[in-house]
Amino acid sequence: MSSEPLVKLTDVNFTYDRRPVLQGINMEIPRGKVVAIMGLSGCGKTTTLRLIGGQLKATSGEVKVNGQVVNDLDNDGLYALRRRMGMLFQFGALFTDMSVYDNVAFQMREHTDLPNELIHDLVMMKLHAVGLRGAQKLMPSELSGGMARRVALARAIALDPLLILYDEPFAGLDPISLSVVGKLIRTLNDALGISSVVVTHDIQESLKIVDYVYFVSEGKIVAQGTADEIKDSAEPYVHQFIWGEADGPVSFHYPARSFGEQIYKEAARAR
Amino acid sequence: MPANGLTRALQGLGRRVTDRIWRLGFAARFLMATVMYSGTALRRFNLTIREIYFTGVLSLIIILVSGLFVGMVLGLQGYDTLQRYGSSEALGILVALSLVRELGPVVAALLFASRAGSAITAEIGLMKATEQLSAMEMMAVDPIARVVAPRFWAGVISMPLLAMLFSAMGIFGGYLVGVQLIGVDEGSFWSQMQASVDFREDIMNGVIKSFVFGAIISWIAVFEGYDCEPTAEGVSGATTRTVVTSSLAILAADFILTALMFRGA
Ligand SMILES: Nc1ncnc2c1ncn2[C@@H]1O[C@H](COP(=O)(O)OP(=O)(O)OP(=O)(O)O)[C@@H](O)[C@H]1O
Ligand SMILES: [Mg+2]
């Protein structure tokens, strides 16, 4: 049982309207590990997280979390599963009508009958972990982008979930918060025995903390390996990504006609 | 070929009609879900009370002031007409009946739609656009139960109370103009009103109307917010649609309800 990975995606395809976003994704998140998903903007990373969280349903293939097939769960089953998951949204998604404190306390109040004093202690612990204990009374509109993300992180770990999905936890953080959050992800993972999926662009920071990396490009997994394998990889995709080169097998551009051709056509039309 | 153009026009018309019907069906299912998942809103009633504050209490000023002015105008206009027939002491009846039966529920509902309905749509729409509803789903909390239902019930509960206050304020306005300013006999103003306004026929029917209007506005407002495109334009479009659709729906429902209620009278 425990050798079985916590999350397993088998031949997953996903299509928005008619545009294929993910094609034949096979992915495993072992228990107790931190796994990174990397790739260019728009390659389908957030979509993958939403499939794991059951907010989107795979067009074909199977998404399995903790032994349950997410595609087949009914609403109650899905909600039961989600109580054991935390998700950090790409843009924070804090509840703007609640203070920082109430945001972090939200799930505790919704899902448990804990007395207020205990909730208070737990909230303080979570906020302390992200260094924002002093900000408990602020409203989300009074936070900077990086602070909001750290509050969202505290909220995601509020109920000590089994699995945490981080969508771009490092975006918009200053170097100090960045390494603090990086270490926090690792520490939470190891101390609480949870598993983590980290979607990120930040290669250098994430290679320090993750166990395994998947590279996604245009909806397919193009490379994978442990952090050390990735660092020494000779794969052109990986090399290009780590060194941030515009030229290489990964295309920086959203699919379009070649630029020269387009300019030529538009010029011809203008004439 | 003209036939071709005609076909295309008909197709376009057909598509728009079927789209509307789809959306109406979707809205009906949404209403059912809202009512079914109302447990949280009713059990943890402080959630609903909070929304009553935002929708109801914050609409008080505009409702009270408008009620006063509408009543004052009724006093002026009513006196002008009635005194031609030498029955100016019936002013009390005229003011009270117009307000309790029609103007109270309808005008209060129109004001409520633009003051509170639009705010509900914008709030839910923005929560959707900023992924707060998604985040809630991921925390295993159903946004229909936690966000939509309390706002819906708050609207349903607030509307009859606001309409009553509107009518009361209007009657006071009519009294100010009719009795204090123009000098209609105070005794007959009140006693005639008391004698001819029937509790069941007039007041209860007015309350039923405003209750129905409250449900219509709240339904449209929460649906438009929940269903909107999660962008800035989407939210603004949905807000406009809430005000326009609920205003039309109120007037149409008013006609139907009036026809049913006062048929015999
Ligand atoms: N609601 C939607 N409707 C249609 N297409 C969508 C929708 N959401 C995302 N897409 C498309 O799906 C693709 C993958 O989107 P996704 O959000 O998963 O990207 P991402 O890898 O998270 O990118 P980023 O790093 O910029 O967050 C994109 O090309 C996007 O255009
Ligand atoms: Mg993304």
XYZ file of C-alpha atoms and ligand atoms in Angstrom:
568
model
C 0.000 0.000 0.000
C 2.537 2.578 1.094
C 4.843 1.687 -1.788
C 2.122 2.752 -4.171
C 2.609 6.381 -5.223
C 0.217 8.895 -3.703
C -0.652 10.362 -7.089
C -0.500 8.526 -10.357
C -1.433 9.893 -13.760
C -1.738 7.284 -16.491
C -1.976 8.294 -20.157
C -3.834 11.452 -19.278
C -5.144 13.591 -22.112
C -6.913 16.851 -21.582
C -8.627 19.088 -24.112
C -10.074 22.593 -23.629
C -12.920 22.902 -26.112
C -11.072 21.315 -28.998
C -7.511 22.422 -28.273
C -5.423 19.639 -26.765
C -3.592 20.893 -23.687
C -2.154 17.692 -22.226
C -1.238 14.636 -24.255
C -0.351 11.259 -22.821
C 0.913 12.410 -19.443
C 2.340 9.691 -17.186
C 3.405 10.956 -13.821
C 3.927 9.636 -10.322
C 4.146 11.500 -7.045
C 5.634 9.107 -4.478
C 4.619 9.434 -0.839
C 6.771 11.764 1.195
C 8.542 13.305 -1.796
C 8.642 16.757 -3.318
C 8.107 16.638 -7.055
C 8.490 19.619 -9.356
C 6.687 20.220 -12.614
C 8.533 22.666 -14.806
C 7.845 24.080 -18.190
C 7.146 27.226 -20.098
C 4.192 29.459 -19.498
C 1.041 27.940 -20.952
C 2.375 24.390 -21.247
C -0.317 22.987 -18.966
C 1.140 22.970 -15.456
C -1.822 24.561 -13.707
C -4.083 22.285 -15.715
C -2.202 19.263 -14.358
C -2.705 20.465 -10.782
C -6.400 21.018 -11.422
C -6.697 17.490 -12.746
C -5.106 16.149 -9.576
C -7.437 18.290 -7.456
C -10.422 17.091 -9.470
C -11.452 20.565 -10.625
C -11.039 19.409 -14.201
C -11.792 15.964 -15.514
C -9.328 14.217 -17.807
C -10.661 13.773 -21.338
C -9.122 10.312 -21.258
C -6.738 8.429 -19.044
C -6.745 7.983 -15.303
C -5.847 10.255 -12.407
C -5.435 8.319 -9.191
C -4.926 9.968 -5.797
C -4.430 7.924 -2.642
C -5.823 4.858 -4.360
C -8.956 6.578 -5.638
C -9.661 7.341 -9.284
C -10.457 11.052 -9.292
C -12.391 10.929 -12.582
C -14.899 8.479 -11.111
C -15.538 10.181 -7.770
C -18.905 11.773 -7.128
C -19.163 15.160 -5.465
C -19.044 13.823 -1.905
C -16.090 11.582 -2.655
C -14.254 14.455 -4.283
C -14.882 16.732 -1.321
C -13.732 14.043 1.087
C -10.527 13.669 -0.913
C -9.969 17.417 -1.068
C -10.071 17.706 2.704
C -6.754 15.927 2.622
C -5.253 18.205 -0.023
C -3.979 21.731 0.185
C -3.550 23.938 -2.832
C -1.619 27.133 -3.198
C -3.152 29.050 -6.070
C -1.011 30.831 -8.605
C -2.446 34.228 -7.657
C -3.068 33.505 -3.994
C -6.862 33.552 -4.195
C -7.218 34.830 -0.635
C -10.767 35.574 0.472
C -10.828 39.320 0.119
C -13.668 39.828 2.595
C -11.738 38.199 5.443
C -8.661 39.191 7.412
C -5.421 37.233 7.190
C -6.337 35.448 10.415
C -9.787 34.449 9.174
C -8.351 33.238 5.879
C -6.031 30.841 7.639
C -8.730 29.813 10.118
C -11.298 29.256 7.350
C -10.902 25.516 6.906
C -10.509 24.846 10.603
C -13.830 26.550 11.226
C -15.553 24.874 8.285
C -14.352 21.354 8.866
C -13.632 20.963 12.560
C -15.306 21.690 15.897
C -12.099 22.889 17.488
C -12.535 25.463 20.247
C -11.551 29.022 19.388
C -8.441 29.033 21.581
C -7.051 26.005 19.800
C -7.836 27.504 16.399
C -6.062 30.637 17.516
C -2.939 28.683 18.456
C -2.968 26.745 15.192
C -3.422 29.886 13.108
C -0.551 31.551 14.931
C 1.647 28.519 14.282
C 0.878 28.542 10.568
C 1.376 32.291 10.279
C 4.591 32.071 12.251
C 5.859 29.449 9.812
C 5.508 31.931 6.937
C 6.790 34.838 9.021
C 3.538 36.795 9.067
C 2.305 36.421 12.626
C 2.346 40.196 12.907
C 0.070 40.587 9.889
C -2.875 38.644 11.281
C -5.227 41.622 11.432
C -4.538 42.943 7.929
C -6.990 42.531 5.083
C -5.740 40.938 1.838
C -5.911 44.309 0.079
C -3.291 45.600 2.521
C -0.752 42.904 1.645
C 1.937 42.961 -0.989
C 1.849 40.241 -3.642
C 4.563 38.215 -1.940
C 2.921 38.526 1.477
C -0.410 37.434 0.038
C 1.245 34.356 -1.386
C 2.759 33.485 1.968
C -0.621 33.862 3.660
C -2.078 31.611 0.970
C 0.643 29.121 1.804
C -0.278 29.250 5.496
C -3.898 28.690 4.517
C -3.007 25.737 2.278
C -1.295 23.929 5.135
C -3.967 24.807 7.691
C -5.315 21.297 8.112
C -2.005 19.432 7.706
C -2.973 17.792 4.431
C -1.647 14.618 2.900
C -0.752 16.293 -0.358
C 0.003 19.916 -1.133
C -0.162 21.340 -4.613
C 1.871 24.506 -5.024
C 1.201 26.590 -8.111
C 4.225 28.865 -8.525
C 5.098 29.309 -4.854
C 8.191 31.348 -5.683
C 6.786 33.890 -8.121
C 7.067 37.450 -6.875
C 9.062 36.691 -3.730
C 12.164 38.574 -2.635
C 15.327 36.473 -2.320
C 14.974 36.012 1.435
C 11.311 34.990 1.418
C 12.090 32.832 -1.575
C 14.623 30.695 0.199
C 12.514 30.693 3.369
C 9.498 29.449 1.437
C 11.664 26.903 -0.364
C 12.969 25.534 2.907
C 9.481 25.660 4.373
C 8.113 23.481 1.599
C 10.853 20.955 2.237
C 10.485 21.074 6.029
C 6.707 20.740 5.957
C 7.048 17.838 3.626
C 9.519 15.981 5.818
C 8.184 16.926 9.237
C 4.568 16.104 8.469
C 5.254 13.256 6.090
C 3.218 14.844 3.330
C 3.852 14.820 -0.397
C 4.212 17.950 -2.453
C 3.867 18.946 -6.062
C 5.596 22.201 -6.916
C 4.861 23.933 -10.190
C 7.588 26.440 -10.843
C 9.800 28.304 -13.243
C 12.459 28.793 -10.648
C 14.971 26.088 -11.521
C 17.799 27.105 -9.241
C 15.662 27.404 -6.127
C 13.588 24.335 -6.766
C 16.532 22.069 -7.585
C 17.718 22.735 -4.041
C 14.581 21.319 -2.476
C 12.927 18.825 -4.807
C 13.438 15.089 -5.170
C 12.201 14.607 -8.690
C 11.496 16.816 -11.686
C 9.176 16.550 -14.668
C 9.696 18.841 -17.617
C 6.559 19.544 -19.613
C 6.567 21.087 -23.040
C 3.525 21.574 -25.246
C 1.469 19.203 -23.151
C 3.958 16.345 -23.116
C 6.569 15.245 -20.629
C 9.874 15.766 -22.391
C 12.319 14.982 -19.604
C 12.324 13.728 -16.052
C 14.749 12.706 -13.366
C 16.003 13.292 -9.861
C 17.378 16.696 -8.989
C 20.957 15.490 -9.420
C 20.238 13.801 -12.726
C 18.650 16.999 -13.965
C 21.609 19.142 -12.934
C 23.988 16.946 -14.911
C 21.593 16.277 -17.737
C 22.772 16.625 -21.291
C 19.200 16.623 -22.614
C 18.800 19.634 -24.861
C 15.414 20.552 -23.321
C 16.762 20.536 -19.844
C 19.920 22.360 -20.800
C 17.940 25.054 -22.548
C 15.599 25.440 -19.610
C 18.286 25.588 -16.949
C 20.336 28.129 -18.862
C 17.312 30.083 -20.061
C 18.206 30.018 -23.746
C 15.644 31.304 -26.224
C 16.877 28.981 -28.978
C 16.576 25.264 -28.658
C 14.030 22.489 -28.853
C 11.539 24.355 -26.624
C 9.711 27.056 -28.488
C 9.152 30.306 -26.622
C 6.314 31.302 -28.956
C 2.651 30.393 -28.805
C 1.990 28.459 -32.046
C 1.681 30.932 -34.921
C 2.659 31.498 -38.512
C 6.304 32.274 -38.919
C 6.932 35.905 -38.082
C 8.522 36.699 -41.456
C 5.620 35.191 -43.318
C 3.120 37.150 -41.222
C 4.880 40.480 -41.775
C 5.090 39.780 -45.470
C 1.368 38.917 -45.675
C 0.325 41.966 -43.678
C 2.481 44.211 -45.797
C 0.966 42.692 -48.937
C -2.528 43.287 -47.556
C -1.733 46.897 -46.688
C -0.642 47.565 -50.247
C -29.303 34.359 -53.088
C -31.916 35.939 -50.793
C -33.030 32.558 -49.466
C -29.517 32.031 -48.225
C -29.536 35.259 -46.250
C -32.934 34.464 -44.850
C -31.822 31.008 -43.792
C -28.822 32.456 -42.051
C -30.943 35.057 -40.269
C -33.362 32.364 -39.126
C -30.496 30.183 -37.995
C -29.058 33.060 -36.019
C -32.420 33.756 -34.427
C -32.906 30.086 -33.626
C -29.486 29.839 -32.053
C -30.093 32.881 -29.892
C -33.430 31.534 -28.739
C -32.047 28.093 -27.912
C -29.096 29.692 -26.119
C -31.484 31.687 -23.957
C -33.536 28.614 -23.168
C -30.407 26.651 -22.244
C -29.337 29.416 -19.940
C -32.779 29.585 -18.376
C -32.655 25.847 -17.731
C -29.206 26.210 -16.270
C -30.413 29.043 -14.035
C -33.343 26.908 -12.873
C -31.014 24.059 -11.931
C -28.769 26.546 -10.186
C -31.738 27.786 -8.148
C -32.577 24.230 -7.189
C -29.002 23.597 -6.090
C -29.015 26.816 -4.084
C -32.190 25.828 -2.269
C -30.963 22.267 -1.730
C -27.646 23.401 -0.286
C -29.228 25.991 1.985
C -28.556 23.932 5.084
C -25.398 25.815 5.935
C -26.979 29.218 5.375
C -29.868 28.392 7.694
C -27.988 26.378 10.303
C -25.168 28.882 10.612
C -27.562 31.764 10.424
C -24.932 34.368 11.272
C -23.588 33.860 7.731
C -26.958 34.975 6.385
C -27.271 37.780 8.930
C -23.964 39.183 7.742
C -25.335 39.278 4.193
C -28.609 40.808 5.387
C -26.479 43.598 6.727
C -24.754 44.113 3.380
C -27.832 43.808 1.192
C -30.622 44.982 3.470
C -29.263 47.389 6.012
C -27.018 49.201 3.574
C -30.017 49.687 1.234
C -32.025 51.350 4.017
C -31.075 54.947 3.287
C -31.996 54.877 -0.388
C -35.230 52.995 0.369
C -36.316 55.373 3.154
C -35.498 58.542 1.253
C -37.161 57.341 -1.942
C -40.208 56.194 0.013
C -40.558 59.601 1.591
C -40.378 61.405 -1.733
C -42.723 59.037 -3.527
C -45.241 59.483 -0.719
C -44.918 63.259 -0.851
C -45.509 63.298 -4.586
C -48.505 60.997 -4.125
C -49.850 63.450 -1.576
C -49.581 66.364 -3.993
C -50.899 64.584 -7.049
C -53.628 62.752 -5.164
C -54.899 65.894 -3.478
C -54.984 67.734 -6.788
C -57.194 65.083 -8.355
C -59.367 64.289 -5.346
C -60.290 67.855 -4.482
C -61.828 68.278 -7.958
C -64.417 65.744 -6.863
C -64.688 67.189 -3.412
C -63.308 64.106 -1.715
C -59.933 65.276 -0.552
C -60.322 63.530 2.801
C -59.947 60.224 0.862
C -56.303 61.188 0.350
C -55.242 58.798 3.082
C -56.828 55.843 1.284
C -55.277 56.776 -2.015
C -51.779 57.165 -0.639
C -51.930 54.009 1.470
C -53.447 51.760 -1.184
C -51.101 52.888 -3.945
C -48.116 52.308 -1.740
C -49.081 49.078 -0.056
C -50.429 47.384 -3.156
C -48.101 48.628 -5.887
C -45.496 51.289 -5.380
C -44.049 49.898 -2.175
C -43.207 46.441 -3.493
C -42.369 47.511 -7.058
C -40.306 50.652 -6.515
C -38.520 49.162 -3.527
C -37.717 46.095 -5.629
C -36.374 48.204 -8.507
C -34.192 50.144 -6.082
C -33.105 46.945 -4.380
C -32.134 45.399 -7.727
C -29.877 48.282 -8.607
C -28.465 48.824 -5.122
C -28.056 45.300 -3.755
C -28.556 42.964 -6.743
C -25.745 44.577 -8.688
C -23.471 44.419 -5.647
C -24.154 40.720 -5.127
C -23.404 39.936 -8.781
C -20.215 41.974 -8.768
C -19.002 40.414 -5.545
C -19.603 36.811 -6.581
C -18.253 37.526 -10.066
C -15.054 38.993 -8.668
C -14.673 36.073 -6.294
C -14.888 33.842 -9.330
C -12.462 35.925 -11.381
C -9.873 35.919 -8.586
C -10.239 32.142 -8.115
C -11.656 32.494 -4.613
C -14.498 30.163 -5.539
C -12.030 27.618 -6.952
C -9.944 27.899 -3.814
C -13.018 27.243 -1.719
C -13.851 24.170 -3.771
C -10.311 22.917 -3.281
C -10.801 23.339 0.458
C -13.793 21.029 0.192
C -16.239 23.835 0.924
C -19.073 24.134 -1.571
C -19.271 27.756 -2.773
C -22.982 27.359 -3.485
C -23.606 26.503 0.150
C -21.085 28.930 1.633
C -21.263 31.956 -0.689
C -24.374 31.761 -2.844
C -27.074 30.493 -0.500
C -26.535 33.040 2.314
C -26.697 35.892 -0.185
C -29.801 34.454 -1.792
C -31.685 34.114 1.491
C -30.509 37.491 2.681
C -32.153 39.033 -0.390
C -35.344 37.035 0.055
C -35.605 38.075 3.708
C -34.621 41.725 3.272
C -36.928 42.570 0.388
C -40.334 42.366 2.169
C -38.953 44.296 5.139
C -37.578 47.012 2.886
C -40.843 47.221 0.954
C -42.764 47.638 4.213
C -40.439 50.393 5.341
C -40.785 52.024 1.934
C -44.578 52.025 2.245
C -44.503 53.279 5.826
C -42.168 56.089 4.865
C -44.361 56.887 1.849
C -47.499 57.116 3.996
C -45.646 59.432 6.318
C -44.604 61.535 3.304
C -48.218 61.667 2.122
C -49.265 62.740 5.597
C -46.644 65.474 5.708
C -47.758 66.973 2.412
C -51.493 66.269 2.681
C -52.153 67.092 6.320
C -49.317 69.323 7.442
C -48.755 71.295 4.263
C -52.089 71.386 2.448
C -54.336 71.032 5.449
C -56.462 67.957 4.794
C -58.308 66.976 7.943
C -55.993 64.794 9.984
C -58.742 62.712 11.567
C -60.345 61.683 8.305
C -56.933 61.102 6.676
C -56.094 58.382 9.179
C -59.560 56.990 9.910
C -60.502 56.578 6.263
C -57.193 54.883 5.651
C -57.745 52.530 8.557
C -61.282 51.751 7.488
C -60.534 50.847 3.887
C -57.114 49.198 3.859
C -57.719 45.512 4.316
C -55.066 43.481 6.047
C -55.374 40.344 3.953
C -56.420 41.850 0.623
C -54.008 44.739 0.573
C -51.204 44.361 3.036
C -50.620 40.612 2.759
C -50.804 40.730 -1.022
C -48.211 43.479 -0.980
C -45.974 41.401 1.236
C -46.377 38.371 -1.015
C -45.427 40.503 -3.994
C -42.289 41.837 -2.381
C -41.347 38.360 -1.251
C -41.610 37.091 -4.836
C -39.644 40.082 -6.114
C -36.971 39.457 -3.504
C -36.608 35.858 -4.640
C -36.438 36.911 -8.320
C -33.789 39.575 -7.740
C -31.646 37.377 -5.518
C -31.889 34.474 -7.918
C -30.867 36.576 -10.910
C -28.097 38.314 -8.973
C -26.422 35.182 -7.620
C -26.793 33.332 -10.905
C -25.317 36.113 -13.010
C -22.404 36.408 -10.607
C -21.724 32.700 -10.455
C -22.117 32.197 -14.191
C -20.149 35.215 -15.369
C -17.054 35.144 -17.507
C -14.176 35.414 -15.005
C -12.747 38.647 -16.394
C -13.239 42.360 -15.768
C -15.564 42.709 -18.783
C -17.398 39.567 -17.771
C -18.148 40.936 -14.317
C -19.269 44.313 -15.601
C -21.513 42.699 -18.216
C -23.045 40.414 -15.621
C -23.718 43.332 -13.272
C -25.539 45.219 -15.997
C -27.536 42.132 -16.912
C -28.602 41.686 -13.300
C -30.095 45.166 -13.133
C -31.759 45.022 -16.552
C -33.097 41.482 -16.270
C -34.372 41.801 -12.747
C -36.062 45.145 -13.447
C -37.933 43.663 -16.392
C -38.721 40.514 -14.458
C -40.109 42.536 -11.536
C -42.447 44.506 -13.782
C -43.633 41.404 -15.611
C -44.142 39.482 -12.369
C -45.988 42.461 -10.919
C -48.489 42.391 -13.756
C -49.077 38.678 -13.355
C -49.401 38.849 -9.582
C -51.720 41.848 -9.719
C -53.920 40.119 -12.274
C -54.156 37.066 -10.011
C -54.660 38.948 -6.747
C -57.030 41.768 -7.514
C -59.118 40.120 -10.219
C -62.359 40.215 -8.281
C -61.915 43.579 -6.658
N -10.378 28.150 -19.217
C -9.630 27.888 -20.301
N -10.220 27.758 -21.512
C -9.490 27.467 -22.604
N -8.164 27.292 -22.606
C -7.505 27.414 -21.433
C -8.198 27.715 -20.225
N -7.301 27.760 -19.220
C -6.099 27.507 -19.770
N -6.228 27.285 -21.109
C -5.136 26.949 -22.023
O -4.518 25.779 -21.536
C -3.120 25.874 -21.697
C -2.437 25.476 -20.408
O -2.794 26.401 -19.391
P -2.197 26.332 -17.936
O -2.919 27.345 -17.132
O -2.199 24.931 -17.465
O -0.700 26.811 -18.189
P 0.495 26.912 -17.173
O 1.491 25.881 -17.568
O 0.012 26.881 -15.779
O 1.121 28.333 -17.502
P 1.702 29.464 -16.521
O 3.093 29.064 -16.188
O 1.681 30.703 -17.348
O 0.809 29.538 -15.332
C -2.795 27.301 -22.127
O -2.333 27.245 -23.448
C -4.098 28.040 -22.053
O -4.227 28.835 -23.194
Mg -0.206 28.274 -14.282
